[in-house]
């Protein structure tokens, strides 16, 4: 059973450019959350998608946007990149309504992340 | 505003020692608290989840406790092994406005277990 897969694993961009990161949730999960983890810091919640809509959002500017597709996969887009956007971007998936999940299936599952470097 | 603090930031111990990692949070209105492990450059692996109504959870050599009223949690690792070397992160889910995927993390404790 495949877990959460993210692509690309590493990428380098320059200031002002735009980037798209992709996430495929764990099989059976319908909710995707995105986190930013700067070096030496804990992950910070960016936003969460369910039923193709943004449901919750953390304290991130509008340069950060996302999308969820009918197959539950998701994209994170960052426009006008800044040096401070350099970080590990983590995707996590889950099942929104626990009572629909077999026991033990509804665990928040993280991908390995996409490492973004902005020069 | 909920803030999560982890102490110490780094810890180095010899193999076989028992150790305790600490996590504190400023707002006791939490739904649950979770401990994660992160290996260098990797994603997060959930270790233990404690619901707000629970006092502790155990899994193998790991035991996590929760004192919601004082805003504290500890992760106890028994008989540490070099394979336990990783960063350990504590995260809380808020009672109001939170969700399973919307967690507030501490900065983590980097653990090194020497053979």
mmCIF file of C-alpha atoms in Angstrom, chain A residues 34-46 60 87-91 110, chain B residues 6 36 38 42-44 87-91 102-108:
data_model
loop_
_atom_site.group_PDB
_atom_site.id
_atom_site.type_symbol
_atom_site.label_atom_id
_atom_site.label_comp_id
_atom_site.label_asym_id
_atom_site.label_seq_id
_atom_site.Cartn_x
_atom_site.Cartn_y
_atom_site.Cartn_z
ATOM 1 C CA UNK A 34 0.667 21.103 3.423
ATOM 2 C CA UNK A 35 3.434 22.200 5.777
ATOM 3 C CA UNK A 36 6.568 24.305 5.442
ATOM 4 C CA UNK A 37 9.596 23.276 7.496
ATOM 5 C CA UNK A 38 12.522 25.692 7.528
ATOM 6 C CA UNK A 39 15.921 24.399 8.599
ATOM 7 C CA UNK A 40 16.021 23.746 12.335
ATOM 8 C CA UNK A 41 12.343 24.550 12.792
ATOM 9 C CA UNK A 42 9.204 22.545 13.283
ATOM 10 C CA UNK A 43 6.710 22.237 10.422
ATOM 11 C CA UNK A 44 4.254 25.114 9.993
ATOM 12 C CA UNK A 45 0.755 24.517 8.666
ATOM 13 C CA UNK A 46 0.104 26.177 5.302
ATOM 14 C CA UNK A 60 0.891 32.327 4.961
ATOM 15 C CA UNK A 87 12.444 24.953 3.097
ATOM 16 C CA UNK A 88 11.273 21.366 3.135
ATOM 17 C CA UNK A 89 7.634 21.254 2.045
ATOM 18 C CA UNK A 90 5.714 18.382 3.563
ATOM 19 C CA UNK A 91 2.410 16.939 2.471
ATOM 20 C CA UNK A 110 3.404 12.396 5.925
ATOM 21 C CA UNK B 6 10.548 21.431 23.297
ATOM 22 C CA UNK B 36 6.638 12.284 15.727
ATOM 23 C CA UNK B 38 11.930 12.710 11.736
ATOM 24 C CA UNK B 42 12.851 12.839 5.612
ATOM 25 C CA UNK B 43 9.183 13.166 6.421
ATOM 26 C CA UNK B 44 7.539 12.556 9.769
ATOM 27 C CA UNK B 87 14.683 14.502 15.682
ATOM 28 C CA UNK B 88 11.600 14.071 17.843
ATOM 29 C CA UNK B 89 8.754 16.513 17.322
ATOM 30 C CA UNK B 90 5.785 17.217 19.526
ATOM 31 C CA UNK B 91 2.566 18.575 17.987
ATOM 32 C CA UNK B 102 -3.769 21.159 11.192
ATOM 33 C CA UNK B 103 -1.191 20.687 13.914
ATOM 34 C CA UNK B 104 1.047 23.078 15.807
ATOM 35 C CA UNK B 105 4.569 21.763 16.147
ATOM 36 C CA UNK B 106 7.493 22.423 18.423
ATOM 37 C CA UNK B 107 10.975 22.839 16.973
ATOM 38 C CA UNK B 108 11.980 19.350 18.010
#
